[in-house]
Amino acid sequence: MIIAAGGGRRIGGPEALLHQGEKPLVRRMIDTMAEAGCVEVVVVLGAAADQVRQTTDLTAATVVVNRAWGTGVGSSIRAGLAALTDETIEAVVVVPVDMPGLTAVAVRRVAALPYPDVLVCATYDGLRGYPMLFGRRHWSGIATLASADVGARPYLLAHKDQIVDIACDSVADGSRIDSPELMALYGLSIPEQRVGV
């Protein structure tokens, strides 16, 4: 699941419109998830959803539009989980679109235990981050507790003793793009004619 619904207040436009060179970052993330072996990729759009659909090839993913995206990432997690109707799927890997340093190797590491009762978090310098793996038995609890801009954190805190931490420092960059300075560092831009909500 790729969360690409935010309005990007701190970077000057919706995260789903970010481009790295000529390639939309959301398309790059879809390719990364597919390369990692994810059997289905769900992209949760929100801000600028129509523009993203018009300017990005999303045919390799199931697209969900979170109309309540302004309430925070919690509603996007709920929308994405609700779209996973195939009962043979036992776990979901969750990543944000604004993480250009993510690699397929990191996704594979975190997804190595795709069981219904597992909770896995990537770590960078000992701090938990994305990707995260949520086993199916946790989905309803995560959906219930996911709130505002903290997403699954309340559920994860309540189940911290069950989380498996997987170090990804050596195979990925855990940085999230939350400033114009980081956008410049990673060569990201939001094409002017596409900026908007």
C-alpha atoms as an extended CHARMM CRD file, in Angstrom:
* protein
*
       197  EXT
         1         1  MET       CA              0.0000000000        0.0000000000        0.0000000000  PROA      1               0.0000000000
         2         2  ILE       CA              1.3600000000        3.3860000000       -1.0350000000  PROA      2               0.0000000000
         3         3  ILE       CA             -0.0430000000        6.3560000000        0.8790000000  PROA      3               0.0000000000
         4         4  ALA       CA             -0.0820000000        9.2790000000       -1.5640000000  PROA      4               0.0000000000
         5         5  ALA       CA             -2.9690000000       11.3800000000       -0.2980000000  PROA      5               0.0000000000
         6         6  GLY       CA             -1.4160000000       14.2970000000        1.5800000000  PROA      6               0.0000000000
         7         7  GLY       CA             -1.6540000000       17.9420000000        0.5900000000  PROA      7               0.0000000000
         8         8  GLY       CA              2.0730000000       18.5790000000        1.0940000000  PROA      8               0.0000000000
         9         9  ARG       CA              1.6020000000       21.8400000000        2.9860000000  PROA      9               0.0000000000
        10        10  ARG       CA              5.2980000000       21.9620000000        3.9150000000  PROA      10              0.0000000000
        11        11  ILE       CA              6.6110000000       21.3230000000        0.4030000000  PROA      11              0.0000000000
        12        12  GLY       CA              4.3060000000       23.5240000000       -1.6390000000  PROA      12              0.0000000000
        13        13  GLY       CA              1.9980000000       20.9320000000       -3.1870000000  PROA      13              0.0000000000
        14        14  PRO       CA              0.5400000000       17.4180000000       -2.9100000000  PROA      14              0.0000000000
        15        15  GLU       CA              3.1010000000       14.6460000000       -2.3970000000  PROA      15              0.0000000000
        16        16  ALA       CA              1.4960000000       12.5530000000       -5.1490000000  PROA      16              0.0000000000
        17        17  LEU       CA              2.5500000000       15.1980000000       -7.6970000000  PROA      17              0.0000000000
        18        18  LEU       CA              6.2530000000       14.9430000000       -6.8050000000  PROA      18              0.0000000000
        19        19  HSD       CA              8.5090000000       14.1360000000       -9.7380000000  PROA      19              0.0000000000
        20        20  GLN       CA             12.0800000000       12.8780000000       -9.7010000000  PROA      20              0.0000000000
        21        21  GLY       CA             13.3360000000       14.2030000000      -12.9990000000  PROA      21              0.0000000000
        22        22  GLU       CA             10.6090000000       13.3800000000      -15.5170000000  PROA      22              0.0000000000
        23        23  LYS       CA              9.2130000000       10.4210000000      -13.5720000000  PROA      23              0.0000000000
        24        24  PRO       CA              6.3610000000       10.8100000000      -11.0820000000  PROA      24              0.0000000000
        25        25  LEU       CA              7.4950000000        9.5730000000       -7.6600000000  PROA      25              0.0000000000
        26        26  VAL       CA              4.2450000000        7.6340000000       -7.2160000000  PROA      26              0.0000000000
        27        27  ARG       CA              5.0520000000        5.6530000000      -10.3830000000  PROA      27              0.0000000000
        28        28  ARG       CA              8.5620000000        4.9700000000       -9.0720000000  PROA      28              0.0000000000
        29        29  MET       CA              7.0720000000        3.6930000000       -5.8010000000  PROA      29              0.0000000000
        30        30  ILE       CA              4.6780000000        1.3830000000       -7.6720000000  PROA      30              0.0000000000
        31        31  ASP       CA              7.6600000000       -0.0500000000       -9.5680000000  PROA      31              0.0000000000
        32        32  THR       CA              9.6250000000       -0.4770000000       -6.3170000000  PROA      32              0.0000000000
        33        33  MET       CA              6.7720000000       -2.3960000000       -4.6790000000  PROA      33              0.0000000000
        34        34  ALA       CA              6.3360000000       -4.6110000000       -7.7560000000  PROA      34              0.0000000000
        35        35  GLU       CA             10.0900000000       -5.2750000000       -7.9140000000  PROA      35              0.0000000000
        36        36  ALA       CA              9.9570000000       -6.2870000000       -4.2390000000  PROA      36              0.0000000000
        37        37  GLY       CA              7.4050000000       -8.9620000000       -5.1140000000  PROA      37              0.0000000000
        38        38  CYS       CA              4.1670000000       -7.4180000000       -3.8170000000  PROA      38              0.0000000000
        39        39  VAL       CA              1.3620000000       -9.3300000000       -5.5450000000  PROA      39              0.0000000000
        40        40  GLU       CA             -1.0260000000       -6.3750000000       -5.4650000000  PROA      40              0.0000000000
        41        41  VAL       CA             -0.2530000000       -2.6780000000       -5.1330000000  PROA      41              0.0000000000
        42        42  VAL       CA             -2.8330000000       -0.2840000000       -3.7280000000  PROA      42              0.0000000000
        43        43  VAL       CA             -2.2590000000        3.4590000000       -4.1080000000  PROA      43              0.0000000000
        44        44  VAL       CA             -4.2920000000        5.7250000000       -1.8400000000  PROA      44              0.0000000000
        45        45  LEU       CA             -4.7440000000        9.1450000000       -3.4400000000  PROA      45              0.0000000000
        46        46  GLY       CA             -6.3730000000       12.2170000000       -1.9250000000  PROA      46              0.0000000000
        47        47  ALA       CA             -5.1640000000       15.7400000000       -2.6640000000  PROA      47              0.0000000000
        48        48  ALA       CA             -4.9900000000       16.3590000000       -6.4400000000  PROA      48              0.0000000000
        49        49  ALA       CA             -6.2550000000       12.8140000000       -7.1380000000  PROA      49              0.0000000000
        50        50  ASP       CA             -7.6900000000       13.7680000000      -10.5400000000  PROA      50              0.0000000000
        51        51  GLN       CA             -4.4410000000       15.4390000000      -11.6100000000  PROA      51              0.0000000000
        52        52  VAL       CA             -2.4110000000       12.4220000000      -10.5230000000  PROA      52              0.0000000000
        53        53  ARG       CA             -4.6490000000       10.1020000000      -12.5440000000  PROA      53              0.0000000000
        54        54  GLN       CA             -4.3120000000       12.3320000000      -15.6090000000  PROA      54              0.0000000000
        55        55  THR       CA             -0.5170000000       12.6480000000      -15.4430000000  PROA      55              0.0000000000
        56        56  THR       CA              0.6750000000        9.2850000000      -14.0960000000  PROA      56              0.0000000000
        57        57  ASP       CA              0.3760000000        5.7170000000      -15.3590000000  PROA      57              0.0000000000
        58        58  LEU       CA             -1.3510000000        3.9400000000      -12.4800000000  PROA      58              0.0000000000
        59        59  THR       CA             -2.4990000000        0.8730000000      -14.4310000000  PROA      59              0.0000000000
        60        60  ALA       CA             -0.2360000000       -1.4380000000      -12.4090000000  PROA      60              0.0000000000
        61        61  ALA       CA             -2.0400000000       -0.5270000000       -9.1700000000  PROA      61              0.0000000000
        62        62  THR       CA             -5.4620000000       -0.5030000000       -7.5860000000  PROA      62              0.0000000000
        63        63  VAL       CA             -6.3070000000        3.1480000000       -6.9840000000  PROA      63              0.0000000000
        64        64  VAL       CA             -8.3490000000        4.2410000000       -3.9710000000  PROA      64              0.0000000000
        65        65  VAL       CA             -9.3250000000        7.8830000000       -3.4690000000  PROA      65              0.0000000000
        66        66  ASN       CA             -9.5830000000        9.0450000000        0.1260000000  PROA      66              0.0000000000
        67        67  ARG       CA            -12.0330000000       11.9630000000        0.0280000000  PROA      67              0.0000000000
        68        68  ALA       CA            -11.2810000000       12.6360000000        3.7170000000  PROA      68              0.0000000000
        69        69  TRP       CA             -7.5290000000       13.0220000000        3.0770000000  PROA      69              0.0000000000
        70        70  GLY       CA             -7.4950000000       16.3770000000        4.8860000000  PROA      70              0.0000000000
        71        71  THR       CA             -8.1500000000       14.6070000000        8.1990000000  PROA      71              0.0000000000
        72        72  GLY       CA             -4.7110000000       12.9840000000        8.1020000000  PROA      72              0.0000000000
        73        73  VAL       CA             -2.9640000000        9.7250000000        7.2620000000  PROA      73              0.0000000000
        74        74  GLY       CA             -5.2230000000        7.6470000000        9.5100000000  PROA      74              0.0000000000
        75        75  SER       CA             -8.1240000000        7.9190000000        7.0690000000  PROA      75              0.0000000000
        76        76  SER       CA             -5.8330000000        6.9310000000        4.1880000000  PROA      76              0.0000000000
        77        77  ILE       CA             -4.6960000000        3.8040000000        6.0230000000  PROA      77              0.0000000000
        78        78  ARG       CA             -8.3400000000        2.8990000000        6.6490000000  PROA      78              0.0000000000
        79        79  ALA       CA             -9.2170000000        3.4610000000        2.9730000000  PROA      79              0.0000000000
        80        80  GLY       CA             -6.2940000000        1.3320000000        1.8210000000  PROA      80              0.0000000000
        81        81  LEU       CA             -7.0710000000       -1.5280000000        4.1820000000  PROA      81              0.0000000000
        82        82  ALA       CA            -10.7320000000       -1.4850000000        3.1110000000  PROA      82              0.0000000000
        83        83  ALA       CA             -9.6130000000       -1.9500000000       -0.5030000000  PROA      83              0.0000000000
        84        84  LEU       CA             -7.7830000000       -5.1990000000        0.3220000000  PROA      84              0.0000000000
        85        85  THR       CA            -10.7330000000       -7.5060000000       -0.2010000000  PROA      85              0.0000000000
        86        86  ASP       CA             -8.7790000000      -10.5900000000       -1.3570000000  PROA      86              0.0000000000
        87        87  GLU       CA             -8.9510000000      -12.8570000000        1.6890000000  PROA      87              0.0000000000
        88        88  THR       CA             -5.8380000000      -14.7690000000        0.6300000000  PROA      88              0.0000000000
        89        89  ILE       CA             -3.6960000000      -11.6780000000        1.3680000000  PROA      89              0.0000000000
        90        90  GLU       CA             -2.2770000000      -12.2260000000        4.8470000000  PROA      90              0.0000000000
        91        91  ALA       CA             -0.2300000000       -9.0620000000        5.2920000000  PROA      91              0.0000000000
        92        92  VAL       CA              0.2630000000       -5.6230000000        3.7450000000  PROA      92              0.0000000000
        93        93  VAL       CA              3.4010000000       -3.5260000000        3.3680000000  PROA      93              0.0000000000
        94        94  VAL       CA              2.7100000000        0.1800000000        3.9180000000  PROA      94              0.0000000000
        95        95  VAL       CA              4.9230000000        2.9700000000        2.5540000000  PROA      95              0.0000000000
        96        96  PRO       CA              4.4750000000        6.7190000000        2.0720000000  PROA      96              0.0000000000
        97        97  VAL       CA              4.9840000000        8.1750000000       -1.4100000000  PROA      97              0.0000000000
        98        98  ASP       CA              7.3310000000       10.8880000000       -0.0900000000  PROA      98              0.0000000000
        99        99  MET       CA             10.2300000000        8.4880000000        0.5730000000  PROA      99              0.0000000000
       100       100  PRO       CA             12.4670000000        8.5890000000       -2.5200000000  PROA      100             0.0000000000
       101       101  GLY       CA             15.2670000000        6.6150000000       -0.8600000000  PROA      101             0.0000000000
       102       102  LEU       CA             13.1070000000        3.5010000000       -0.4580000000  PROA      102             0.0000000000
       103       103  THR       CA             14.4240000000        0.3960000000       -2.2040000000  PROA      103             0.0000000000
       104       104  ALA       CA             12.9220000000       -2.9320000000       -3.2140000000  PROA      104             0.0000000000
       105       105  VAL       CA             15.5280000000       -4.6000000000       -0.9830000000  PROA      105             0.0000000000
       106       106  ALA       CA             14.1570000000       -2.7940000000        2.0890000000  PROA      106             0.0000000000
       107       107  VAL       CA             10.5830000000       -3.7210000000        1.1700000000  PROA      107             0.0000000000
       108       108  ARG       CA             11.5960000000       -7.3640000000        0.7450000000  PROA      108             0.0000000000
       109       109  ARG       CA             13.3790000000       -7.3530000000        4.1220000000  PROA      109             0.0000000000
       110       110  VAL       CA             10.3220000000       -6.0280000000        5.9270000000  PROA      110             0.0000000000
       111       111  ALA       CA              7.9700000000       -8.3210000000        3.9950000000  PROA      111             0.0000000000
       112       112  ALA       CA              9.9960000000      -11.4800000000        4.6640000000  PROA      112             0.0000000000
       113       113  LEU       CA              7.4680000000      -12.6300000000        7.3080000000  PROA      113             0.0000000000
       114       114  PRO       CA              4.1110000000      -12.1650000000        5.5400000000  PROA      114             0.0000000000
       115       115  TYR       CA              1.9870000000      -13.7840000000        8.2230000000  PROA      115             0.0000000000
       116       116  PRO       CA             -1.4210000000      -12.6860000000        9.5420000000  PROA      116             0.0000000000
       117       117  ASP       CA             -0.2650000000      -12.1050000000       13.1240000000  PROA      117             0.0000000000
       118       118  VAL       CA              2.9420000000      -10.1520000000       12.3940000000  PROA      118             0.0000000000
       119       119  LEU       CA              3.8570000000       -6.4760000000       12.8660000000  PROA      119             0.0000000000
       120       120  VAL       CA              7.1650000000       -5.3790000000       11.3310000000  PROA      120             0.0000000000
       121       121  CYS       CA              8.8550000000       -1.9600000000       11.1470000000  PROA      121             0.0000000000
       122       122  ALA       CA             11.9690000000       -0.9030000000        9.2850000000  PROA      122             0.0000000000
       123       123  THR       CA             14.4920000000        0.9220000000       11.4400000000  PROA      123             0.0000000000
       124       124  TYR       CA             17.0440000000        3.5900000000       10.5530000000  PROA      124             0.0000000000
       125       125  ASP       CA             19.6550000000        4.4540000000       13.1820000000  PROA      125             0.0000000000
       126       126  GLY       CA             17.5090000000        2.4880000000       15.6200000000  PROA      126             0.0000000000
       127       127  LEU       CA             14.3600000000        4.5510000000       14.9810000000  PROA      127             0.0000000000
       128       128  ARG       CA             11.2420000000        2.9480000000       13.5380000000  PROA      128             0.0000000000
       129       129  GLY       CA             10.0350000000        4.0640000000       10.1470000000  PROA      129             0.0000000000
       130       130  TYR       CA              8.7080000000        2.7510000000        6.8370000000  PROA      130             0.0000000000
       131       131  PRO       CA              8.1570000000        0.3260000000        5.2970000000  PROA      131             0.0000000000
       132       132  MET       CA              5.8690000000       -1.3390000000        7.8190000000  PROA      132             0.0000000000
       133       133  LEU       CA              4.1850000000       -4.7190000000        7.5260000000  PROA      133             0.0000000000
       134       134  PHE       CA              0.7590000000       -5.2560000000        9.0650000000  PROA      134             0.0000000000
       135       135  GLY       CA             -0.5600000000       -8.8170000000        9.3490000000  PROA      135             0.0000000000
       136       136  ARG       CA             -4.2620000000       -9.2440000000        8.5510000000  PROA      136             0.0000000000
       137       137  ARG       CA             -5.2130000000      -10.0060000000       12.1730000000  PROA      137             0.0000000000
       138       138  HSD       CA             -4.1390000000       -6.4660000000       13.0780000000  PROA      138             0.0000000000
       139       139  TRP       CA             -6.0220000000       -4.6540000000       10.3010000000  PROA      139             0.0000000000
       140       140  SER       CA             -9.2890000000       -4.0510000000       12.1290000000  PROA      140             0.0000000000
       141       141  GLY       CA             -7.4730000000       -2.7870000000       15.2220000000  PROA      141             0.0000000000
       142       142  ILE       CA             -5.2560000000       -0.5100000000       13.1340000000  PROA      142             0.0000000000
       143       143  ALA       CA             -8.2750000000        0.8270000000       11.2340000000  PROA      143             0.0000000000
       144       144  THR       CA            -10.0860000000        1.5050000000       14.5090000000  PROA      144             0.0000000000
       145       145  LEU       CA             -7.1870000000        3.3250000000       16.1630000000  PROA      145             0.0000000000
       146       146  ALA       CA             -5.6220000000        5.0250000000       13.1140000000  PROA      146             0.0000000000
       147       147  SER       CA             -6.0840000000        8.7260000000       13.6290000000  PROA      147             0.0000000000
       148       148  ALA       CA             -5.2000000000       12.0850000000       12.1570000000  PROA      148             0.0000000000
       149       149  ASP       CA             -1.5340000000       12.5650000000       11.3070000000  PROA      149             0.0000000000
       150       150  VAL       CA             -0.1780000000        9.7870000000       13.5140000000  PROA      150             0.0000000000
       151       151  GLY       CA             -1.6730000000        6.9750000000       11.4640000000  PROA      151             0.0000000000
       152       152  ALA       CA             -1.0350000000        3.5350000000       12.9390000000  PROA      152             0.0000000000
       153       153  ARG       CA              1.1530000000        4.8290000000       15.7870000000  PROA      153             0.0000000000
       154       154  PRO       CA             -1.5000000000        4.3940000000       18.5580000000  PROA      154             0.0000000000
       155       155  TYR       CA             -1.9960000000        0.7470000000       17.5830000000  PROA      155             0.0000000000
       156       156  LEU       CA              1.7330000000        0.1170000000       17.2740000000  PROA      156             0.0000000000
       157       157  LEU       CA              2.3860000000        1.6760000000       20.6880000000  PROA      157             0.0000000000
       158       158  ALA       CA             -0.2800000000       -0.5430000000       22.2160000000  PROA      158             0.0000000000
       159       159  HSD       CA              1.3770000000       -3.6100000000       20.6550000000  PROA      159             0.0000000000
       160       160  LYS       CA              5.0230000000       -2.5350000000       20.8550000000  PROA      160             0.0000000000
       161       161  ASP       CA              6.1420000000       -5.8410000000       22.3430000000  PROA      161             0.0000000000
       162       162  GLN       CA              4.9090000000       -7.6760000000       19.2430000000  PROA      162             0.0000000000
       163       163  ILE       CA              6.7670000000       -5.5570000000       16.6950000000  PROA      163             0.0000000000
       164       164  VAL       CA              9.7020000000       -7.1000000000       14.8440000000  PROA      164             0.0000000000
       165       165  ASP       CA             12.2900000000       -4.4270000000       14.0140000000  PROA      165             0.0000000000
       166       166  ILE       CA             14.2770000000       -4.8970000000       10.8040000000  PROA      166             0.0000000000
       167       167  ALA       CA             17.3430000000       -2.6850000000       10.2670000000  PROA      167             0.0000000000
       168       168  CYS       CA             17.2790000000       -1.1510000000        6.7880000000  PROA      168             0.0000000000
       169       169  ASP       CA             20.0310000000        1.4630000000        7.1680000000  PROA      169             0.0000000000
       170       170  SER       CA             22.3900000000       -0.3540000000        4.8280000000  PROA      170             0.0000000000
       171       171  VAL       CA             19.8650000000       -0.8930000000        2.0260000000  PROA      171             0.0000000000
       172       172  ALA       CA             17.6510000000        2.2170000000        1.9840000000  PROA      172             0.0000000000
       173       173  ASP       CA             17.3170000000        5.8250000000        3.0320000000  PROA      173             0.0000000000
       174       174  GLY       CA             14.4680000000        6.3450000000        5.4940000000  PROA      174             0.0000000000
       175       175  SER       CA             14.1390000000       10.1000000000        4.9200000000  PROA      175             0.0000000000
       176       176  ARG       CA             10.7140000000       11.5530000000        4.1930000000  PROA      176             0.0000000000
       177       177  ILE       CA             10.4200000000       14.6960000000        2.1160000000  PROA      177             0.0000000000
       178       178  ASP       CA              9.0090000000       17.3840000000        4.3990000000  PROA      178             0.0000000000
       179       179  SER       CA             10.8480000000       20.5300000000        3.2900000000  PROA      179             0.0000000000
       180       180  PRO       CA             11.8910000000       22.3520000000        0.1100000000  PROA      180             0.0000000000
       181       181  GLU       CA             15.5110000000       21.7080000000        1.1090000000  PROA      181             0.0000000000
       182       182  LEU       CA             15.0100000000       17.9320000000        1.0850000000  PROA      182             0.0000000000
       183       183  MET       CA             13.1470000000       18.2040000000       -2.2240000000  PROA      183             0.0000000000
       184       184  ALA       CA             16.1880000000       19.9150000000       -3.7200000000  PROA      184             0.0000000000
       185       185  LEU       CA             18.5600000000       17.3570000000       -2.1680000000  PROA      185             0.0000000000
       186       186  TYR       CA             16.7100000000       14.4660000000       -3.8410000000  PROA      186             0.0000000000
       187       187  GLY       CA             16.1250000000       16.2930000000       -7.1320000000  PROA      187             0.0000000000
       188       188  LEU       CA             12.3670000000       16.4130000000       -6.6330000000  PROA      188             0.0000000000
       189       189  SER       CA              9.9440000000       18.9350000000       -8.0560000000  PROA      189             0.0000000000
       190       190  ILE       CA              6.2440000000       19.5360000000       -8.4260000000  PROA      190             0.0000000000
       191       191  PRO       CA              5.6320000000       20.6460000000      -12.0250000000  PROA      191             0.0000000000
       192       192  GLU       CA              4.0930000000       24.1160000000      -11.8830000000  PROA      192             0.0000000000
       193       193  GLN       CA              1.2210000000       23.4560000000      -14.2410000000  PROA      193             0.0000000000
       194       194  ARG       CA              0.1390000000       20.5310000000      -12.0800000000  PROA      194             0.0000000000
       195       195  VAL       CA              0.2470000000       22.1390000000       -8.6570000000  PROA      195             0.0000000000
       196       196  GLY       CA             -3.1110000000       22.3350000000       -6.9040000000  PROA      196             0.0000000000
       197       197  VAL       CA             -5.5480000000       20.4660000000       -4.7540000000  PROA      197             0.0000000000
